[in-house]
Short mmCIF file of C-alpha atoms in Angstrom, two decimals:
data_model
loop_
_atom_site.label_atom_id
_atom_site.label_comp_id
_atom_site.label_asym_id
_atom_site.label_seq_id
_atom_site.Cartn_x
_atom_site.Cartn_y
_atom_site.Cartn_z
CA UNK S 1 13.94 -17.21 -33.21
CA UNK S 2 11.75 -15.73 -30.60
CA UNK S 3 12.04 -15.62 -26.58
CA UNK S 4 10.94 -13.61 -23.89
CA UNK S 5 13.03 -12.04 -21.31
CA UNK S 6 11.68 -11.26 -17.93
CA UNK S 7 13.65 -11.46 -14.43
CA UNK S 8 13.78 -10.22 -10.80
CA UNK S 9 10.34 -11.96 -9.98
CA UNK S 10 11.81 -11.51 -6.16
CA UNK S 11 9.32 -15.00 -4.87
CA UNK S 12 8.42 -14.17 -1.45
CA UNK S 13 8.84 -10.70 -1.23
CA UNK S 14 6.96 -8.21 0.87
CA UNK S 15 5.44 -5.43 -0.28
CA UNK S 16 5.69 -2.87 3.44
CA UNK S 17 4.12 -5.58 5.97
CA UNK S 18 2.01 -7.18 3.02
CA UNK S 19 2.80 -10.72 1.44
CA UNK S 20 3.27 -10.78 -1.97
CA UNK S 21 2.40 -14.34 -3.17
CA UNK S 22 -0.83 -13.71 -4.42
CA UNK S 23 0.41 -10.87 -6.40
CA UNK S 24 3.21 -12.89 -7.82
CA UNK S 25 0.61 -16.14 -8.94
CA UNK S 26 -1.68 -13.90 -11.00
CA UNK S 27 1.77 -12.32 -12.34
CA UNK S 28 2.99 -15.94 -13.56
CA UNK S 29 -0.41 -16.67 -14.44
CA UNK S 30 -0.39 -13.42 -16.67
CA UNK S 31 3.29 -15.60 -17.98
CA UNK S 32 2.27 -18.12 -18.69
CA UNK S 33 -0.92 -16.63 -20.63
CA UNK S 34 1.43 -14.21 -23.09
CA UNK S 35 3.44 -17.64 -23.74
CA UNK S 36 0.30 -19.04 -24.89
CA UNK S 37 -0.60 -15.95 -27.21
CA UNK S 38 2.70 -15.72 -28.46
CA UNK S 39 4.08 -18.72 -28.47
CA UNK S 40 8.00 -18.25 -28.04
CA UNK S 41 10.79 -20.59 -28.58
CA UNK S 42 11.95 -19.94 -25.04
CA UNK S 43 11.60 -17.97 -21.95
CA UNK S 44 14.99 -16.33 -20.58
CA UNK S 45 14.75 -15.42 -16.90
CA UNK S 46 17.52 -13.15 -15.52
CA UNK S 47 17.93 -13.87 -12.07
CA UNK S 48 16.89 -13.11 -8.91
CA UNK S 49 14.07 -15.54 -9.05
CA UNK S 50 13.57 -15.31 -5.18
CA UNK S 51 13.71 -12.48 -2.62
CA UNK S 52 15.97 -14.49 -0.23
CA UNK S 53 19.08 -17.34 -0.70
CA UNK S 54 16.81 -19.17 1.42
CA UNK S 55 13.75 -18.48 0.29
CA UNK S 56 10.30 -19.43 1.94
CA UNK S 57 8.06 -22.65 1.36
CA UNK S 58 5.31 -20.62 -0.17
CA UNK S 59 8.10 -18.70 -2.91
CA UNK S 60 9.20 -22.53 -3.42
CA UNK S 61 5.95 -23.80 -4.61
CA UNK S 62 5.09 -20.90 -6.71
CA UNK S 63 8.11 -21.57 -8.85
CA UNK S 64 8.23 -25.25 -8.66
CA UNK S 65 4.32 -24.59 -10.11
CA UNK S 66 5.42 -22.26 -12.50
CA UNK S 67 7.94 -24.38 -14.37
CA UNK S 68 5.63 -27.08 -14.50
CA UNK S 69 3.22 -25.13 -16.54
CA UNK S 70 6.31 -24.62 -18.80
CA UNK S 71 7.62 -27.63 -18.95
CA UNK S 72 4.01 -28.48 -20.21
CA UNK S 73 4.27 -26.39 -23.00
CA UNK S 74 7.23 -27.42 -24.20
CA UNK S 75 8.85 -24.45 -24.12
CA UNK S 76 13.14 -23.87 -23.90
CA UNK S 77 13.47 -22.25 -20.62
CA UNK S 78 16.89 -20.59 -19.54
CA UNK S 79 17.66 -19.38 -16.02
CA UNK S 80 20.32 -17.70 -14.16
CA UNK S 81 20.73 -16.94 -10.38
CA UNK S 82 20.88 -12.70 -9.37
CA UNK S 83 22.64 -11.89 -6.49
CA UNK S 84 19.45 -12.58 -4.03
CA UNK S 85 19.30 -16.24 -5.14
CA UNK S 86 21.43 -19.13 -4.49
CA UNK S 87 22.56 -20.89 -7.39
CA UNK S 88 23.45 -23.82 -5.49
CA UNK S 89 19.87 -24.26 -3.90
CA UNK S 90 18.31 -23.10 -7.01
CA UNK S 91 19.86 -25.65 -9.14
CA UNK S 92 18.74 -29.23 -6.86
CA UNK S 93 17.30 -31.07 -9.17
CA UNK S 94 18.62 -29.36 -12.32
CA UNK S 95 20.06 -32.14 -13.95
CA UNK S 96 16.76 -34.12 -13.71
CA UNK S 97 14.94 -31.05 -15.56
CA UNK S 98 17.01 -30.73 -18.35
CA UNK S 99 14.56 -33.35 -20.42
CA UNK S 100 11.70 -30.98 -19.90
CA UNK S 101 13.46 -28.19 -21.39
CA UNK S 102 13.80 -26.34 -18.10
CA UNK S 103 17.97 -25.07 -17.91
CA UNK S 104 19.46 -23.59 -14.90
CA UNK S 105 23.10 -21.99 -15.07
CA UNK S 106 25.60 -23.52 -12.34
CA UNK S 107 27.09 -22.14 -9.82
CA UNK S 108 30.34 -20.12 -11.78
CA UNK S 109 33.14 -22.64 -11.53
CA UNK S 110 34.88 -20.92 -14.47
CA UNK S 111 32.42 -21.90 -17.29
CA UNK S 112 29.46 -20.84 -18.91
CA UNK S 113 26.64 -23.01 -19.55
CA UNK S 114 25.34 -22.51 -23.41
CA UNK S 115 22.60 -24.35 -25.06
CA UNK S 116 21.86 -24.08 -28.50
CA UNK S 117 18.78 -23.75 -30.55
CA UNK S 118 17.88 -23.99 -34.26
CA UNK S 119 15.90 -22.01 -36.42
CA UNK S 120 15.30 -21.58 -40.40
CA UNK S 121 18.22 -19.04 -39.96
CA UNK S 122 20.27 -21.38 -38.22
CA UNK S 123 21.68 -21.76 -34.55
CA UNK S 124 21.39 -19.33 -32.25
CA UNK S 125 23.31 -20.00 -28.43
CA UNK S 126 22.34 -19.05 -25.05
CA UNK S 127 25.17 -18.42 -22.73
CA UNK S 128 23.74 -18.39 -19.13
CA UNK S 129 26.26 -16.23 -17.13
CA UNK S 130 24.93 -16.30 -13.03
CA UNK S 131 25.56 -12.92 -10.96
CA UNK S 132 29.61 -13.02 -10.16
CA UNK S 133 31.54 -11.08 -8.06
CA UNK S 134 34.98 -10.25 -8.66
CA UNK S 135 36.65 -12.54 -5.29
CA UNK S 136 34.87 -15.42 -7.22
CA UNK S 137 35.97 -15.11 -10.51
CA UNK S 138 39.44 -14.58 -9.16
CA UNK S 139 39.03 -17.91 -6.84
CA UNK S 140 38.99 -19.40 -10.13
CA UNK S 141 41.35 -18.23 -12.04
CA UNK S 142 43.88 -17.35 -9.30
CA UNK S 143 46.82 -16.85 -11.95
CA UNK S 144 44.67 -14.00 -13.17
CA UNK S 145 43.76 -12.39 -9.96
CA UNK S 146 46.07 -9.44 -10.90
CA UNK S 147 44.19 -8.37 -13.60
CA UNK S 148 40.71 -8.51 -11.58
CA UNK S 149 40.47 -5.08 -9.77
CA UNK S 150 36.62 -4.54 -10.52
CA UNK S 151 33.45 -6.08 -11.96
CA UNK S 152 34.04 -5.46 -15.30
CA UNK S 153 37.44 -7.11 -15.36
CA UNK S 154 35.85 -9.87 -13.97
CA UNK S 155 32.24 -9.76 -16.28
CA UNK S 156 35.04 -9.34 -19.24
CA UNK S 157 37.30 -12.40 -18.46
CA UNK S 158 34.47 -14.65 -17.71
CA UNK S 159 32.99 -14.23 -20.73
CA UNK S 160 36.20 -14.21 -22.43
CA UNK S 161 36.59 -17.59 -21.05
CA UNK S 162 33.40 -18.55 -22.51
CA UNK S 163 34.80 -17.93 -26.03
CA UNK S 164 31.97 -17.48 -27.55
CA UNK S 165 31.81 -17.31 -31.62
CA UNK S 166 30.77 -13.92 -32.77
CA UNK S 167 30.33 -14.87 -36.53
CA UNK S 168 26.88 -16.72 -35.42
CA UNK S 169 24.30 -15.60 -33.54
CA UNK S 170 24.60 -15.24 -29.89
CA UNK S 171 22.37 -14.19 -26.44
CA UNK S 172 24.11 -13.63 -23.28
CA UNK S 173 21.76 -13.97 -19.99
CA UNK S 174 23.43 -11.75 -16.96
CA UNK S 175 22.44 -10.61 -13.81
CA UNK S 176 24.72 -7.45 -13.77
CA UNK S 177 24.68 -3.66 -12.63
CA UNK S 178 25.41 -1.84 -15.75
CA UNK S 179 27.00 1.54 -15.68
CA UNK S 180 24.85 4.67 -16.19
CA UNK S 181 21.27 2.97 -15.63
CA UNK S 182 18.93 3.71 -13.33
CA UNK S 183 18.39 2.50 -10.22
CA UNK S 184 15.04 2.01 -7.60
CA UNK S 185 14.87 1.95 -4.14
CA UNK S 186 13.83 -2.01 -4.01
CA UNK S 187 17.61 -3.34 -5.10
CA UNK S 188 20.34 -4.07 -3.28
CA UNK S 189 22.54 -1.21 -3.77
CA UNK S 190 26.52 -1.61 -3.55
CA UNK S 191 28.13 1.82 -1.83
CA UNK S 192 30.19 4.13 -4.22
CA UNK S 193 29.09 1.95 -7.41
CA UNK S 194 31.90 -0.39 -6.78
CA UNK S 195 29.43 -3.14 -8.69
CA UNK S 196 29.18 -1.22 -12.01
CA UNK S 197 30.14 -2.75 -15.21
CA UNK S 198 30.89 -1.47 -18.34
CA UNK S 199 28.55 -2.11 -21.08
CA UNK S 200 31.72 -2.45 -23.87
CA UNK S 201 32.22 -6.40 -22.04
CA UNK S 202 28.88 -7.34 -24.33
CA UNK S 203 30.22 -6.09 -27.11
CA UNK S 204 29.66 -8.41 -29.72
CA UNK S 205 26.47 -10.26 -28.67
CA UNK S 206 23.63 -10.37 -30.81
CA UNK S 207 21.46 -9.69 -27.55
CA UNK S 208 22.11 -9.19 -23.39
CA UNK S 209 19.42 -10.31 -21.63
CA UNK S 210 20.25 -8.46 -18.14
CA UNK S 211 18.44 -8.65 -14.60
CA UNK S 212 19.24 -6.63 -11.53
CA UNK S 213 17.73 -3.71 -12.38
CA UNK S 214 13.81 -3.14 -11.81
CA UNK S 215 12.53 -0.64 -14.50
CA UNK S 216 13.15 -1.66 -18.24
CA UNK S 217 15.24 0.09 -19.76
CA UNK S 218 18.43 0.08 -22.55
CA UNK S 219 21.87 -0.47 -20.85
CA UNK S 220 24.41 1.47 -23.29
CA UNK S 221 23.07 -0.51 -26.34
CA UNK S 222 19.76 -0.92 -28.07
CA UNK S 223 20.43 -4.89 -27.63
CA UNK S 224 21.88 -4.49 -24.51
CA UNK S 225 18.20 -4.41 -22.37
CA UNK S 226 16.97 -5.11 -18.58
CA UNK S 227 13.58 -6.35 -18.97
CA UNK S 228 12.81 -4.75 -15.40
CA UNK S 229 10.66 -6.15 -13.01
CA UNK S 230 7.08 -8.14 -13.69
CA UNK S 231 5.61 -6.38 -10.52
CA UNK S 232 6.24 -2.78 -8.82
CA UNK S 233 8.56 -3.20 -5.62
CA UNK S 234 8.28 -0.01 -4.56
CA UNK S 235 6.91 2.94 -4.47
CA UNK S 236 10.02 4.83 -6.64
CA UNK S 237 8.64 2.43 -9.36
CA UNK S 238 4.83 4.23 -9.14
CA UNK S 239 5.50 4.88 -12.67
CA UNK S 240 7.04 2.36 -14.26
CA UNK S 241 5.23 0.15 -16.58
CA UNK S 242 5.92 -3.71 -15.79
CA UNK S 243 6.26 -6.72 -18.03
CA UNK S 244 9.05 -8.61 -20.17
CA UNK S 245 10.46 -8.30 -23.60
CA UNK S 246 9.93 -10.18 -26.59
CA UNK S 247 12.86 -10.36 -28.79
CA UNK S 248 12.92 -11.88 -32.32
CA UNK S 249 16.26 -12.57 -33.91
CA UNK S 250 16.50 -12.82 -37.69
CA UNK S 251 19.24 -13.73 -39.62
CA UNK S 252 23.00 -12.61 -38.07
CA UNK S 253 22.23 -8.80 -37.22
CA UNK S 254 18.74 -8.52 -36.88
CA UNK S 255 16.33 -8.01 -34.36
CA UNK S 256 13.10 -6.64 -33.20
CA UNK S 257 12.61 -6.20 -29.47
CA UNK S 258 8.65 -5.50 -28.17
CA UNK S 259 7.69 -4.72 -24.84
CA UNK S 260 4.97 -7.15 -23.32
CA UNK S 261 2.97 -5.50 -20.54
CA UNK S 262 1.46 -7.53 -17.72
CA UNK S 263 -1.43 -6.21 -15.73
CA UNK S 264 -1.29 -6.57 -11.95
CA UNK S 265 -3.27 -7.90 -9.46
CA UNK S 266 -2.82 -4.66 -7.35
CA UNK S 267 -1.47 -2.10 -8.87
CA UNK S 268 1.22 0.49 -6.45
CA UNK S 269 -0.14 4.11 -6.12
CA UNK S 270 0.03 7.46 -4.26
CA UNK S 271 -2.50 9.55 -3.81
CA UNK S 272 -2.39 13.03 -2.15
CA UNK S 273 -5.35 15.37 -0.54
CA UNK S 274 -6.42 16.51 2.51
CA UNK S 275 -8.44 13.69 4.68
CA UNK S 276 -11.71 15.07 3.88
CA UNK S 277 -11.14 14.50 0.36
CA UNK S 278 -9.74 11.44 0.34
CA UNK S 279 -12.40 10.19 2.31
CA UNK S 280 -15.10 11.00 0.67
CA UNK S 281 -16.98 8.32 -1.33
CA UNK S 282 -17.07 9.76 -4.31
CA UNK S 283 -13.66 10.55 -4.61
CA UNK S 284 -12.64 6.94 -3.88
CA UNK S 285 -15.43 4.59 -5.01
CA UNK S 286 -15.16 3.01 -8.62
CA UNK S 287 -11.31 3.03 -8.05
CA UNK S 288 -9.01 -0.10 -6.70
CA UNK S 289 -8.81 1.19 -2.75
CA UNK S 290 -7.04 -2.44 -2.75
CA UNK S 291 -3.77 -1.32 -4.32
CA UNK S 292 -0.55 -1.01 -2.26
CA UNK S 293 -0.61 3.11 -1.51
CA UNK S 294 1.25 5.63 0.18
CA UNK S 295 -1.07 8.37 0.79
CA UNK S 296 0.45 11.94 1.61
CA UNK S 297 -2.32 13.96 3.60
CA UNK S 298 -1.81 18.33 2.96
CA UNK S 299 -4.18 18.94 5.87
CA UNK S 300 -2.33 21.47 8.51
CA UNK S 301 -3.38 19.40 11.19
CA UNK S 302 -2.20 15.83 11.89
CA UNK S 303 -5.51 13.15 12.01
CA UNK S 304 -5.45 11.60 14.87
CA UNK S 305 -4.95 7.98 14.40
CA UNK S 306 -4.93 8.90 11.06
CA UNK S 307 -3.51 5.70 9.59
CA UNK S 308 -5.89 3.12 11.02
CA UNK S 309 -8.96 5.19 9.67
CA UNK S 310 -7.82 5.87 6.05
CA UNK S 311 -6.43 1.43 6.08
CA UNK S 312 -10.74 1.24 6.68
CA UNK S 313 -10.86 2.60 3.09
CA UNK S 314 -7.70 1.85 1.87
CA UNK S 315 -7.33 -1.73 3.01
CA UNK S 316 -3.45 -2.21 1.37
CA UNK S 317 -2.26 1.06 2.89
CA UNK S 318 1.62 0.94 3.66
CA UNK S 319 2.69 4.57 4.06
CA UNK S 320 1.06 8.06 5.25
CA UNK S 321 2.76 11.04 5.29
CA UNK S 322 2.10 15.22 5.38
CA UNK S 323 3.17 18.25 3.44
CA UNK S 324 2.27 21.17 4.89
CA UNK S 325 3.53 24.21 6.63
CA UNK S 326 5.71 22.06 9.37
CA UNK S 327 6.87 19.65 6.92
CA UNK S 328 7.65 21.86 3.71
CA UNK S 329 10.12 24.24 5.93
CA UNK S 330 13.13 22.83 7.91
CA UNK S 331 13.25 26.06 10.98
CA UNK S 332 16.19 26.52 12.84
CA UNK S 333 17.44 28.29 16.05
CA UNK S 334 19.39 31.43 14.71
CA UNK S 335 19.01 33.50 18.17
CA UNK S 336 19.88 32.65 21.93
CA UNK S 337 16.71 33.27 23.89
CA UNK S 338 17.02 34.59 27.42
CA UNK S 339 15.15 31.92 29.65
CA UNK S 340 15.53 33.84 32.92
CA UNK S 341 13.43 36.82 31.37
CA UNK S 342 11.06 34.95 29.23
CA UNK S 343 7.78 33.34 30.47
CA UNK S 344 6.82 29.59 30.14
CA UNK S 345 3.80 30.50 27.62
CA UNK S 346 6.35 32.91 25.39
CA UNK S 347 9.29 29.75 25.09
CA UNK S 348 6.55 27.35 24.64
CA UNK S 349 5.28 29.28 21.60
CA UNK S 350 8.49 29.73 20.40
CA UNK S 351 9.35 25.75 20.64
CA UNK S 352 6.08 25.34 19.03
CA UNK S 353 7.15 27.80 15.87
CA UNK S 354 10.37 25.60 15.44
CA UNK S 355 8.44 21.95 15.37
CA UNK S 356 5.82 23.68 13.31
CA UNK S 357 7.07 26.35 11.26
CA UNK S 358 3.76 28.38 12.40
CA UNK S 359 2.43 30.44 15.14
CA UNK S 360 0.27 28.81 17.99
CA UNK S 361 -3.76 29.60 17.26
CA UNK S 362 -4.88 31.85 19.79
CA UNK S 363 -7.01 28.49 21.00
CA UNK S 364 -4.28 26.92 21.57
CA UNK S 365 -2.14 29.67 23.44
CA UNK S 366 -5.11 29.80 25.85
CA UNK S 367 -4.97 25.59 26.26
CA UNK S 368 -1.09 25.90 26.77
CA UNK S 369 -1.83 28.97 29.25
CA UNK S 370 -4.40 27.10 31.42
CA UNK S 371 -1.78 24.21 31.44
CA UNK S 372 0.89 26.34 32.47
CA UNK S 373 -1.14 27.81 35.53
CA UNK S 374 -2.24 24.81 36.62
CA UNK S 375 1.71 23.38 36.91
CA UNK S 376 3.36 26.10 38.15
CA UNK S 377 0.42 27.49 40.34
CA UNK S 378 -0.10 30.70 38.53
CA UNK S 379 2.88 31.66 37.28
CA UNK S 380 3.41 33.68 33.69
#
């Protein structure tokens, strides 16, 4: 049996003030392309399938596009709502789907959905578990409310409620913040951790397919695996190399997971250099000045209107910042100065040394001097 697991696709999301969609059609495209190579059993697709619970026309399309391309190939597709989605908006229309293959997991009412599929080794089950939160689980199970004090009491009941077989083969899809793995700056991050759950509640699945997460990684068990985003979000996941999973399941115990890269239409970068060298053509022809980059300029000087000339090379640039001398050293005020006896020039230069961590050029004393004259007629 063989599936790949991707998630987060985030439909409709911005990348700094620049629409994603285009982005996100070659990344399906690029989908539905490794489906054809490979040729799968199913696609599992761990949540967060939009950006917003009310996502936008354009996001709509794309995925109403997407699954037709699927449903073309006949493929078994399984999908769960993350906590950005709305699994009652997400599953219109879900009923009518389930002939071409195409399953979406209910809003959590207190069961799981599970569909099963055979191989030469037997059945293997899906058991589509949407993103919970502990108020719902205990909503439905009220008589069990005291025992739900935190996520993983209520990830562990509800799939203890799901009573799932353990003696066959069995995949879990959840859109869940694992404990210990690591975070980016594009999810939605819940203060002190309160959203962790313990990996130990999977215990006994041949395979957790997880979403939430946005850089692929293991999640306290080699089975146990967040496929991570298809596309960088941002610019804390410069590194990270983006695509799904394929897993294969043999007979009961074992299995062979592959990482599938997909290559973007614009990739995220950041570049650092003074001006001059980042403007000059042959440092920046030959390359894709169309990526999404943050550019971090070492000159001592700031550019003026430095952003709008560097976006005339770099068309997708979303972020410009400095190190140098100012920015590399945090000054502070350790003495009282004596205003009464100092002169206008002599505090200027030393508010100047504060903002800048450096003296003022003699060029500019003499500006700041002439300045000074002409205000206060003369005075020093």
């Amino acid at each position: 049996m063989k599936f790949l697991h991707i998630s987060d696709l985030h439909l409709g999301k911005r990348f700094s003030e620049f629409s994603l969609i285009e982005d996100q059609q070659y990344i399906l495209y690029k989908i539905i392309n490794c489906i054809d190579e490979q040729k799968p059993d199913a696609l599992v697709i761990a949540g967060d399938v939009y950006d917003k619970n009310i996502p936008s026309v354009e996001a709509i399309k794309l995925f109403d596009e997407f699954l037709c391309k699927l449903a073309e190939r006949k493929i078994q597709v399984y999908i769960i709502s993350g906590n950005h989605d709305s699994a009652e908006r997400m599953t219109c229309g879900a009923s009518l789907m389930e002939a071409s293959g195409i399953h979406f997991a209910k809003a959590y009412e207190g069961t799981v959905s599970c569909y099963t599929l055979q191989d030469k080794d037997g059945p293997v089950n899906f058991y589509l578990l949407p993103f919970i939160k502990p108020a719902v689980v205990k909503s439905v199970f009220p008589e069990e409310a005291d025992k739900i004090n935190s996520y993983t009491d209520a990830v562990r009941l509800a799939v203890q409620k799901a009573a799932p077989d353990f003696n066959g083969r069995n995949v879990l899809v959840a859109h869940q913040f694992v404990t210990g793995s690591a975070r980016c700056e594009s999810e939605e991050i819940s203060i002190g951790g309160q959203d962790n759950v313990d990996a130990a509640v999977f215990e006994g699945f041949d395979y957790v397919a997880l979403g939430h997460l946005h850089g692929a990684q293991k999640a306290g068990g080699e089975n146990i695996r967040y496929s991570g985003s298809p596309l960088k979000y941002s610019f804390s996941e410069v590194n990270h190399k983006k695509g799904g999973l394929m897993v294969e399941l043999g007979a009961k115990g074992q299995i062979k997971i592959e990482p599938v890269l997909f290559e973007p239409k614009h990739d995220v970068r950041e570049l650092k250099g003074t001006y001059e060298e980042l403007t000059l053509r042959k440092n920046y022809e030959n390359t894709a000045t169309d990526d999404y980059i943050h550019i971090t300029l070492t000159d001592e000087e700031d550019i003026p209107e430095g952003f709008a000339k560097l976006q005339g090379i770099y068309k997708n640039l979303c972020k410009l910042d400095y190190d140098n001398t100012r920015t590399r050293t945090n000054a502070t005020v350790d003495t009282v100065v004596d205003v009464e006896r100092t002169s206008p020039l002599e505090l200027f230069s030393e508010f100047f040394k504060i903002q800048n961590n450096k003296d003022l050029s003699e060029e500019q004393k003499s500006f700041v001097q002439n300045l000074i004259e002409e205000i206060w007629g003369g005075e020093k």
